[in-house]
Short mmCIF file of C-alpha atoms and ligand atoms in Angstrom, two decimals:
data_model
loop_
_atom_site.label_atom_id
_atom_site.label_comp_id
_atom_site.label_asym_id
_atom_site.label_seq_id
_atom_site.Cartn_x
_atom_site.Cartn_y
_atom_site.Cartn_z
CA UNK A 1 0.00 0.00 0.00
CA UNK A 2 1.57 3.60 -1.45
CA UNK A 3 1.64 6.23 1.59
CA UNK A 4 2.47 9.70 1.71
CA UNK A 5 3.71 11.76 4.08
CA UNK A 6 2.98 15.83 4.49
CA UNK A 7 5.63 17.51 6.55
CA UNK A 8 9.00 15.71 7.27
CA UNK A 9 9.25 17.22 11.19
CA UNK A 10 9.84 15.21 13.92
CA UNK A 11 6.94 12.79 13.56
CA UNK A 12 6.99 12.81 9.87
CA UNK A 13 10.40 11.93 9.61
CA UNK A 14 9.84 9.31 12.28
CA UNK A 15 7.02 7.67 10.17
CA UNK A 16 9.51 7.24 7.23
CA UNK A 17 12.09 5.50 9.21
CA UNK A 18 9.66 3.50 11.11
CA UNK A 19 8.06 1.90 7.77
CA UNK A 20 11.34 1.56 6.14
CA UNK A 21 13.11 0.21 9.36
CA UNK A 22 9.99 -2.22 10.76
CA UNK A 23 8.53 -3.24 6.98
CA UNK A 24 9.01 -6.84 7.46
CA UNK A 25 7.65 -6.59 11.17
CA UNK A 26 5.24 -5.09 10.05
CA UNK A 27 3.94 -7.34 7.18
CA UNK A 28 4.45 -10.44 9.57
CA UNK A 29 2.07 -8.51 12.04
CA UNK A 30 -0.41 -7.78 9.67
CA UNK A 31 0.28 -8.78 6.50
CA UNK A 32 0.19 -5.15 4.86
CA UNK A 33 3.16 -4.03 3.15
CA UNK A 34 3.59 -0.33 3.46
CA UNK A 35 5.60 1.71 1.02
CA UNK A 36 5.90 5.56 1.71
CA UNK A 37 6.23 6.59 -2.09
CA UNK A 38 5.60 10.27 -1.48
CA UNK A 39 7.20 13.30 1.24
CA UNK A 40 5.72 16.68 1.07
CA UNK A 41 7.67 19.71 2.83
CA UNK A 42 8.47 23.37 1.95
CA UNK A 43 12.04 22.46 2.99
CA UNK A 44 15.17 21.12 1.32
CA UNK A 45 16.73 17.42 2.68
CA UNK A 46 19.40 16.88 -0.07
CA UNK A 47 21.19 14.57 2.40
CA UNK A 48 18.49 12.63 3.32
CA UNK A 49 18.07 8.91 2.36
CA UNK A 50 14.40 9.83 1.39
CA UNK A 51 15.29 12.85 -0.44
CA UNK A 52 14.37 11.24 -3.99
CA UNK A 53 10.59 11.13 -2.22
CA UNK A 54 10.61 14.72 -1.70
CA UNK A 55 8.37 16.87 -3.57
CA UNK A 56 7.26 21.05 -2.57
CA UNK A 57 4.10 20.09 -4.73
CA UNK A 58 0.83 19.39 -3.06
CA UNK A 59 -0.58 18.15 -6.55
CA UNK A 60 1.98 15.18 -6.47
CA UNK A 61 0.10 13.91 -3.27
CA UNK A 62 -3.49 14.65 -4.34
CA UNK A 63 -3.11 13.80 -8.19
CA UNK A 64 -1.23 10.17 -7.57
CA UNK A 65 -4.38 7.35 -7.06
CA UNK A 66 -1.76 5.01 -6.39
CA UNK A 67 -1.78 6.59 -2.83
CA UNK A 68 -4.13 5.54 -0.82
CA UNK A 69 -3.56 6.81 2.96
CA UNK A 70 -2.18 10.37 2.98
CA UNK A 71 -0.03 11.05 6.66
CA UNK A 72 -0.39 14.81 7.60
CA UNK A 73 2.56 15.60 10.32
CA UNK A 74 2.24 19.54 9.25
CA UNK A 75 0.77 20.72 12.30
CA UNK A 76 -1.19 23.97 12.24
CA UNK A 77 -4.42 24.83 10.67
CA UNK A 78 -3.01 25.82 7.34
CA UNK A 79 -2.19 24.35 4.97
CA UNK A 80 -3.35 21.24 7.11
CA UNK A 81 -6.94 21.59 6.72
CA UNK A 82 -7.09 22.32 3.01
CA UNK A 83 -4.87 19.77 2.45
CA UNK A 84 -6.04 16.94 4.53
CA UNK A 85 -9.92 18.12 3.22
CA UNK A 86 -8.61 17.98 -0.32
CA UNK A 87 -7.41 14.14 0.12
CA UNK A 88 -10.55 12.76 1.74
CA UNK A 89 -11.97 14.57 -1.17
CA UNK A 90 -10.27 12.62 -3.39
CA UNK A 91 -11.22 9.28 -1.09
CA UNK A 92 -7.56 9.02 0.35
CA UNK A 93 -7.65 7.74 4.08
CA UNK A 94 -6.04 10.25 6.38
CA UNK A 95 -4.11 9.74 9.38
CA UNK A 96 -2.84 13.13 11.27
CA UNK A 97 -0.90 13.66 14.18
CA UNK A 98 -2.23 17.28 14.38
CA UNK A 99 -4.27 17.94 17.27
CA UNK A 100 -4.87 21.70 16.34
CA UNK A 101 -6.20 20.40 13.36
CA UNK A 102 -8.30 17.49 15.16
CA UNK A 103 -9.24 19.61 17.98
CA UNK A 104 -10.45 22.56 15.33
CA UNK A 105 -11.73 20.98 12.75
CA UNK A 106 -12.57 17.60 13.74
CA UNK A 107 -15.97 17.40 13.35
CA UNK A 108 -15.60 18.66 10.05
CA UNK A 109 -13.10 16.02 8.62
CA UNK A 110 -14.59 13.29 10.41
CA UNK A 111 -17.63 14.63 8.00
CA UNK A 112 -16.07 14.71 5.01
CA UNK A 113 -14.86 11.22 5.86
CA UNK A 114 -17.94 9.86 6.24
CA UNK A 115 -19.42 11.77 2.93
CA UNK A 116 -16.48 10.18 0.93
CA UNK A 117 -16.09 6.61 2.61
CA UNK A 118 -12.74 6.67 3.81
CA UNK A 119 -11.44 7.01 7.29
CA UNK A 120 -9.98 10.36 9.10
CA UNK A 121 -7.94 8.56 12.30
CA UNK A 122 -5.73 10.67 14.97
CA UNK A 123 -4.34 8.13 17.34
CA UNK A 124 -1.32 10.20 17.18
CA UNK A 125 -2.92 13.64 18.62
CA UNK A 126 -2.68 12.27 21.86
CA UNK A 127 -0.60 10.38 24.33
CA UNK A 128 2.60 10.26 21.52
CA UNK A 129 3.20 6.33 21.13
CA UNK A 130 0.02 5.36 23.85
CA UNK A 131 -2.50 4.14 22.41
CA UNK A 132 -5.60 6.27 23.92
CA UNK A 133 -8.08 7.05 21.15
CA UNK A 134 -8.45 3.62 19.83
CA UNK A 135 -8.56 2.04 23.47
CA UNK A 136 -11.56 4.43 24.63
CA UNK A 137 -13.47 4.02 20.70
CA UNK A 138 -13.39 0.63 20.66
CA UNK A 139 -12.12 -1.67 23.72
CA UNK A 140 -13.79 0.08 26.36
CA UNK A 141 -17.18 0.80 23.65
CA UNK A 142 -19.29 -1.32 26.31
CA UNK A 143 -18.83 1.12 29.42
CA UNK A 144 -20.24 4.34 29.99
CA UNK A 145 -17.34 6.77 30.99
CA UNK A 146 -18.16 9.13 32.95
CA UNK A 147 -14.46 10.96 34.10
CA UNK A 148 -11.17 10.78 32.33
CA UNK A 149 -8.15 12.80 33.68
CA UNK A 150 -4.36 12.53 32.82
CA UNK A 151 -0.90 13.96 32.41
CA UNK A 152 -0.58 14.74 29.02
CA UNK A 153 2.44 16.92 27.94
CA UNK A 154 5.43 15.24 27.73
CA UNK A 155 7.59 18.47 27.69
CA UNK A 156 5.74 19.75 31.06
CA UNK A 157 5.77 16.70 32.52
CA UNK A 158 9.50 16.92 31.99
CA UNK A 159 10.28 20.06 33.31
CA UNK A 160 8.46 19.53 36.58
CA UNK A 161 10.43 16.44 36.97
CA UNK A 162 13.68 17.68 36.62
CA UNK A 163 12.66 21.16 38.24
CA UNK A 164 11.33 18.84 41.28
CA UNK A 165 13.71 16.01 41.71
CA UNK A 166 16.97 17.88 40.14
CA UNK A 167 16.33 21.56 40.96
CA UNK A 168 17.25 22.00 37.15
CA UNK A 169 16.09 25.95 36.65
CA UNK A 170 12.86 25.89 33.97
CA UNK A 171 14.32 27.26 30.94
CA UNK A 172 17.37 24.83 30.81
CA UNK A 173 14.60 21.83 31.38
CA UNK A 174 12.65 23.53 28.68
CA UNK A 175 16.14 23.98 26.50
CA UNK A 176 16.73 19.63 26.65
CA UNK A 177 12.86 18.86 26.20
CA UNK A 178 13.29 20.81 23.06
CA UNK A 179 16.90 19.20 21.97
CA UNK A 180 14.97 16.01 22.56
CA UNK A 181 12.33 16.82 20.30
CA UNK A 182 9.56 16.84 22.70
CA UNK A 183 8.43 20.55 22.80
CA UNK A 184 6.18 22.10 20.23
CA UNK A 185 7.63 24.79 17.60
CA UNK A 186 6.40 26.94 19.57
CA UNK A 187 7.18 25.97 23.72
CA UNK A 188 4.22 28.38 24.76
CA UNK A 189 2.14 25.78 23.65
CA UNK A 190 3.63 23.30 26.03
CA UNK A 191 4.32 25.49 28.98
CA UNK A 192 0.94 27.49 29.11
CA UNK A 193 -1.09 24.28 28.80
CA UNK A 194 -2.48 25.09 25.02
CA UNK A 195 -1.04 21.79 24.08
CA UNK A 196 -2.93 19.42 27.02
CA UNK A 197 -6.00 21.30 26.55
CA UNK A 198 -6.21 20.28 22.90
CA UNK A 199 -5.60 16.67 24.18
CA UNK A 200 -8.48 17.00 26.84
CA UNK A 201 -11.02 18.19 24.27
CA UNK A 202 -9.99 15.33 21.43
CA UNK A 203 -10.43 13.16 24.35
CA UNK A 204 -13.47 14.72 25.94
CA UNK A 205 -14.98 14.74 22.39
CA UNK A 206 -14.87 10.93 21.84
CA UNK A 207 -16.37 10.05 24.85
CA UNK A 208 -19.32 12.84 25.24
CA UNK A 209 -20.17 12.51 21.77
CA UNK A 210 -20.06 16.09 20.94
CA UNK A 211 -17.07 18.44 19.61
CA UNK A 212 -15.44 20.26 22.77
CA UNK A 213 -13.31 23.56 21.97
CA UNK A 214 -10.28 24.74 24.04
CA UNK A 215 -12.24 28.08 24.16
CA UNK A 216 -14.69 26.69 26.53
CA UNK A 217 -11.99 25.13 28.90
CA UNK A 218 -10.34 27.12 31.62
CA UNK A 219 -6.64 26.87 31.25
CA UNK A 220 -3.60 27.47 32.95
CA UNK A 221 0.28 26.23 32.71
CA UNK A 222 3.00 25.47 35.04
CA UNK A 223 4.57 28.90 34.16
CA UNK A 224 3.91 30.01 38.19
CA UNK A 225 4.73 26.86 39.80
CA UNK A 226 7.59 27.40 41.93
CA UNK A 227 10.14 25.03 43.84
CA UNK A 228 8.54 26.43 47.34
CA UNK A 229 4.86 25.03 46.07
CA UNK A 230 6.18 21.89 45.21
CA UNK A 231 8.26 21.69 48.51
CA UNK A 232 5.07 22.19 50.53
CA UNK A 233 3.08 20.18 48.64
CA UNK A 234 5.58 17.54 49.22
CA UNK A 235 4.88 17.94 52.64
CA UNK A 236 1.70 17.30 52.14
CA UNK A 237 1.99 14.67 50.92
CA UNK A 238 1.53 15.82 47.27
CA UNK A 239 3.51 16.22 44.00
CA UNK A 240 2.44 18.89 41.34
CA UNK A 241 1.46 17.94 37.59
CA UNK A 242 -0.08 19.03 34.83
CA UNK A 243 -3.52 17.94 34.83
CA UNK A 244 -5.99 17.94 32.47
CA UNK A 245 -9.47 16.63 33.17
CA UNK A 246 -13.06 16.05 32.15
CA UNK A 247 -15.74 14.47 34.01
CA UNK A 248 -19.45 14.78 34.19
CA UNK A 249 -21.30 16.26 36.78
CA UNK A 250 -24.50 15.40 38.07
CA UNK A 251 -26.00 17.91 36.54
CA UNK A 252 -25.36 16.36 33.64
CA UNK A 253 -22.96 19.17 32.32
CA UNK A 254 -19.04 18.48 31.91
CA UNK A 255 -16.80 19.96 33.93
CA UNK A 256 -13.12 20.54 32.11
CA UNK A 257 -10.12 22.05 33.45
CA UNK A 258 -6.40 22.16 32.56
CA UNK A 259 -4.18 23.44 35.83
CA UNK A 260 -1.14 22.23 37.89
CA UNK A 261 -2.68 20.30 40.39
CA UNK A 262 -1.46 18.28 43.84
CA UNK A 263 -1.84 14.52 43.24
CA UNK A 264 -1.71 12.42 46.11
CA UNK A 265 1.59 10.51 45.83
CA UNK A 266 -0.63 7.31 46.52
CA UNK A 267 -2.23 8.39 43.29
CA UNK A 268 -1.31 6.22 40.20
CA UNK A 269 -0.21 9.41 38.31
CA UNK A 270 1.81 10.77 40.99
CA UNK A 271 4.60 8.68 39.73
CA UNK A 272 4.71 8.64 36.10
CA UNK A 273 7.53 10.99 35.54
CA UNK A 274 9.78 12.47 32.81
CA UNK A 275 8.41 12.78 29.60
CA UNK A 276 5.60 10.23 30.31
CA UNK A 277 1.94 10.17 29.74
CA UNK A 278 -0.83 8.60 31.63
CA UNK A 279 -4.62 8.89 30.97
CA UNK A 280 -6.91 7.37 33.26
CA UNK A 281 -10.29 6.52 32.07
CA UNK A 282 -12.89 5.64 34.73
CA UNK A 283 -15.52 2.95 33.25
CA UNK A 284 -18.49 1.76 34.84
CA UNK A 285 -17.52 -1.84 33.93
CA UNK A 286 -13.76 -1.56 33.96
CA UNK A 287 -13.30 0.71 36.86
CA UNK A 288 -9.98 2.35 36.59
CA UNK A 289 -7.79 1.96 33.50
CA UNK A 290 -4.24 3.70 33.42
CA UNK A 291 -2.97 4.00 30.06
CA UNK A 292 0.33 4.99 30.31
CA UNK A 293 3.49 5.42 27.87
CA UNK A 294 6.18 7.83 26.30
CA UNK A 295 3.64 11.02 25.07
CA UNK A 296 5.93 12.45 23.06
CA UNK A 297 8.95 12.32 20.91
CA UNK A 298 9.77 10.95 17.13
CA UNK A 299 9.73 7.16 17.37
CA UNK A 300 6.68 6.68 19.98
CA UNK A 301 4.24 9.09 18.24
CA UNK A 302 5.75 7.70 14.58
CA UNK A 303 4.19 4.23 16.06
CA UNK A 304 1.03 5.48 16.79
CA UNK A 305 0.44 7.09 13.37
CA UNK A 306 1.90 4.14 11.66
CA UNK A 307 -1.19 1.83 13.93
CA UNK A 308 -3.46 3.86 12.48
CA UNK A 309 -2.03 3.56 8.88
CA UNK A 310 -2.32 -0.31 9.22
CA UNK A 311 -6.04 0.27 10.73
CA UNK A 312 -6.67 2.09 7.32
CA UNK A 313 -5.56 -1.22 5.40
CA UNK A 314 -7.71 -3.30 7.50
CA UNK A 315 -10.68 -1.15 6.08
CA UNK A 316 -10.00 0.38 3.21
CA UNK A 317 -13.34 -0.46 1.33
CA UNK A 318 -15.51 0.68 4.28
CA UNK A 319 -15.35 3.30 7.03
CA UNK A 320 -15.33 2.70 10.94
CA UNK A 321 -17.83 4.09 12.64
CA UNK A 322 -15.81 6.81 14.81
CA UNK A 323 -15.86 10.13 15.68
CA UNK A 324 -18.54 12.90 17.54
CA UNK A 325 -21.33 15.21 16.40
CA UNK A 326 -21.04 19.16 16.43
CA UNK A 327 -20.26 21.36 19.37
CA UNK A 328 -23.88 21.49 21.53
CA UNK A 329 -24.03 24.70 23.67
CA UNK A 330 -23.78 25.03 27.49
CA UNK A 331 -22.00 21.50 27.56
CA UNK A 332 -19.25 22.46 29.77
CA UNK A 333 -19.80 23.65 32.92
CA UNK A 334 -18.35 27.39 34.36
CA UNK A 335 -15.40 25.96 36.50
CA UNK A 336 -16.07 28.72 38.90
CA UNK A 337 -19.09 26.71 40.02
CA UNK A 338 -17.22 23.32 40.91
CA UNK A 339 -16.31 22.38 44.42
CA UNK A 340 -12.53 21.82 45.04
CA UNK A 341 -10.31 21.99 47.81
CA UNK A 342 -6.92 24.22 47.36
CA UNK A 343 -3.61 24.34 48.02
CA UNK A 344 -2.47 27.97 48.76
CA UNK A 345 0.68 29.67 49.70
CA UNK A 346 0.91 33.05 51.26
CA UNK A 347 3.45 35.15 53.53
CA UNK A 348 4.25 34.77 57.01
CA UNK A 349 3.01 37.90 58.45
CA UNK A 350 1.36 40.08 60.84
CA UNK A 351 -2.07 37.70 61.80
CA UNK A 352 -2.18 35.53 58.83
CA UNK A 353 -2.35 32.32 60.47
CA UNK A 354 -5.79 33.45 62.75
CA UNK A 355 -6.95 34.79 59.35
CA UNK A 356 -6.50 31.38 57.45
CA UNK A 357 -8.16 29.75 60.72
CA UNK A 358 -11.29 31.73 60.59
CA UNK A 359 -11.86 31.86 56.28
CA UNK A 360 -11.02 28.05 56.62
CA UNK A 361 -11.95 26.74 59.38
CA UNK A 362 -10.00 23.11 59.89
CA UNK A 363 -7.60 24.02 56.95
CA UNK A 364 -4.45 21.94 57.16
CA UNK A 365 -1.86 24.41 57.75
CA UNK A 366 1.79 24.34 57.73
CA UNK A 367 4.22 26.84 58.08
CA UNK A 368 8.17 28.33 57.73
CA UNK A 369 9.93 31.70 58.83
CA UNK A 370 8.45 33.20 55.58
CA UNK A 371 5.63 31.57 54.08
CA UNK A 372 3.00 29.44 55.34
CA UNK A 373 0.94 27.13 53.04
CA UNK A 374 -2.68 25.29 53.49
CA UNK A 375 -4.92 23.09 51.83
CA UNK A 376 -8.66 23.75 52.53
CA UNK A 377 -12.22 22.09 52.84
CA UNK A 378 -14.19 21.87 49.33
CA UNK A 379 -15.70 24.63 48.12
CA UNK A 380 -16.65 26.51 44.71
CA UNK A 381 -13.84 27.68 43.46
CA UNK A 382 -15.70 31.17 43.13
CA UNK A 383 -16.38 31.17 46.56
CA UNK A 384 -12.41 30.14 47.67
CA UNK A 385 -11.31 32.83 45.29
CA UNK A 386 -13.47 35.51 46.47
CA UNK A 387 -12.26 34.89 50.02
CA UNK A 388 -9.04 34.95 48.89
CA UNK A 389 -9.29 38.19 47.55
CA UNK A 390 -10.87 40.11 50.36
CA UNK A 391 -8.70 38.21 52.47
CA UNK A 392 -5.58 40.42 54.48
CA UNK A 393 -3.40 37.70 53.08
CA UNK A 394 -1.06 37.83 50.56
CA UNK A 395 -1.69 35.08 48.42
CA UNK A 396 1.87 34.07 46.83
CA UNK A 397 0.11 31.36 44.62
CA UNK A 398 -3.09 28.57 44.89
CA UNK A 399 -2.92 25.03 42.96
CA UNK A 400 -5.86 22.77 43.29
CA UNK A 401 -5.99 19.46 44.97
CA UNK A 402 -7.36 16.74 42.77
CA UNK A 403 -9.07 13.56 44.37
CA UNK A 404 -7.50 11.01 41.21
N1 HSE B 1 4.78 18.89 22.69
C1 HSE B 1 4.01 17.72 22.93
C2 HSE B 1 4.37 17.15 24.30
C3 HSE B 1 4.30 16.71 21.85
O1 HSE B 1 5.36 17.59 24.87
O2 HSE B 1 3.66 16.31 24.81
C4 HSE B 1 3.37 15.57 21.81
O3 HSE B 1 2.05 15.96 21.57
#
């Protein structure tokens, strides 16, 4: 089966070796043989062994009917979107890695998919080399899920581990998650938590049915979290990640929220470290599943595009039946109006302690010469932050407490 492949960055490039590297493995697996006969990119690779593959030209891609599953490793929303819309048009499976794209346009593609026959699959958008999408669509199909939460940025994930258990200052952990080829082009992405919250919606998507947009979901990155939080939270009893999560409520609305959060460090994600994923999906059947696995980086997300290639030639004459519907409004819930309990720091001065002890009455406190820190009882998070604010305290930074 004749493949191309649209942008030769770190996952494209990483789908090309993989097929040429694991063929045979490959074919003895599944018995499809898997040629990549085609490489789109604006840029030059004279000295690569798959430069004769390289064309600038879209039209070499779309034109050729000998290719039947086009790979789109662009990222972005343009070209992507035209391009990817142009192949489905022209009945060519698609398998992307983009989760802009997925998280944007999703609905749409999966559309088009479905007008032309052929499949749109993303196992690639999320969780690098775990497989997530096609675990939730298909294995777990006979459980309702009602709460799915995970760590889901390899490049944050990394930082707080070496920021945590090396000291290493944030920009020279950024610095080797980007030599490693784990951060986005852009880090902001990463570090502000643009990146997870994609993930969370793709995910949140497939199991409530309905397109989710990262406009609707409250976001924040580890950009604030110091080594003093994570000290005191370790004191706690905690450790600080990146969490994304969606869960339904019972009113029936979803509540979705990216934010550094304390995890227990009983918790099952308290230890998955380094650039490491981990999704856990609560089932009704299953009960917990952890999936858990390298979420970024060239080989591990090359082997989750190049599962969905081979899914492509198990069904290339008819579609699965995957996806969600449209967007449907007042889904998610205003964060504001969900109980949680927080972890906040503030300064050691003048009364504060008798202050915390009447706001919070039973809040666990603990304290140093300079700062003392507490966690306190649930609440709306509209109601904690108000007191907060008219609070004498000075507030030097608050992190919610999760309960996974
Ligand atoms: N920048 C992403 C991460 C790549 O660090 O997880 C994989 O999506």
């Amino acid at each position: 089966m004749k493949i191309a492949v649209m942008g030769f960055g770190v996952v494209g490039s990483g789908v090309a070796n993989l097929i040429k590297k694991n063929a045979a493995v490959i074919k003895e697996n599944t018995g499809a043989e898997l040629e990549v006969k085609r490489i789109l990119d604006i840029r030059d690779f004279e000295n690569s062994e798959f430069a004769p593959l390289m064309t600038k030209n879209f039209a070499d891609i779309e034109n050729d009917d000998e290719i039947e599953v086009v790979v789109e490793t662009m990222g972005g929303l343009n070209p992507a979107f035209e391009f990817v819309s142009r192949c489905l048009k022209r009945k060519k499976h698609v398998v992307s890695s983009n989760k802009e794209l997925v998280v944007q346009k999703g609905f749409e593609l999966l559309s088009l998919a479905r007008e032309n026959n052929v499949n749109f699959l993303f196992e690639a958008s999320v969780g690098g080399g775990i497989p997530i999408i096609r675990p939730i669509s298909r294995c777990l199909a006979g459980n309702r899920i009602d709460s799915i939460a995970g760590i889901l940025n390899g490049t944050t994930n990394f930082i707080m581990t070496k920021m945590i258990m090396e000291r290493t200052d944030f920009s020279s952990a950024l610095a080797l998650a980007q030599e490693l080829g784990y951060a986005e082009k852009d880090p902001t992405a990463d570090v502000e938590g643009i990146d997870t919250c994609r993930k969370i919606c793709i995910l949140a998507s497939l199991v409530f049915g309905n397109q989710i947009y990262p406009e609707k979901v409250h976001t924040e990155g580890i950009t604030k979290v110091t080594l003093e939080d994570a000290e005191f939270a370790g004191s706690f009893g905690y450790v600080i990640k990146l969490i994304a999560q969606a869960r339904k409520l019972d009113n029936g609305k979803l509540y979705i929220i990216v934010s550094p959060a304390l995890v227990s460090k009983g918790s099952m994600l308290a230890g998955v470290n380094d650039v490491f994923n981990a999704c856990l999906v609560q089932g009704d059947m299953t009960g917990d599943i952890l999936l858990y696995g390298k979420g970024a980086g060239s080989s591990a997300t090359a082997s989750a595009v190049v599962g969905d290639i081979i899914d492509c030639a198990d069904n290339m004459e008819k579609r699965k039946v995957f996806g969600w519907k449209e967007e449907k409004d007042g889904m998610v819930e205003d964060y504001l109006m969900v109980p949680v309990s927080l972890f906040v720091r503030v300064k050691n001065e003048n009364s504060a302690r008798e202050e915390i002890e009447k706001l919070f009455p039973g809040a666990k406190i603990l304290e140093n010469a300079e700062e003392l820190a507490f966690i306190t009882a649930e609440e709306t998070q509209k109601v904690l932050f108000e007191k907060l604010s008219a609070s004498g305290l000075t507030v030097l930074s608050s992190i919610r407490v999760t309960t996974y």
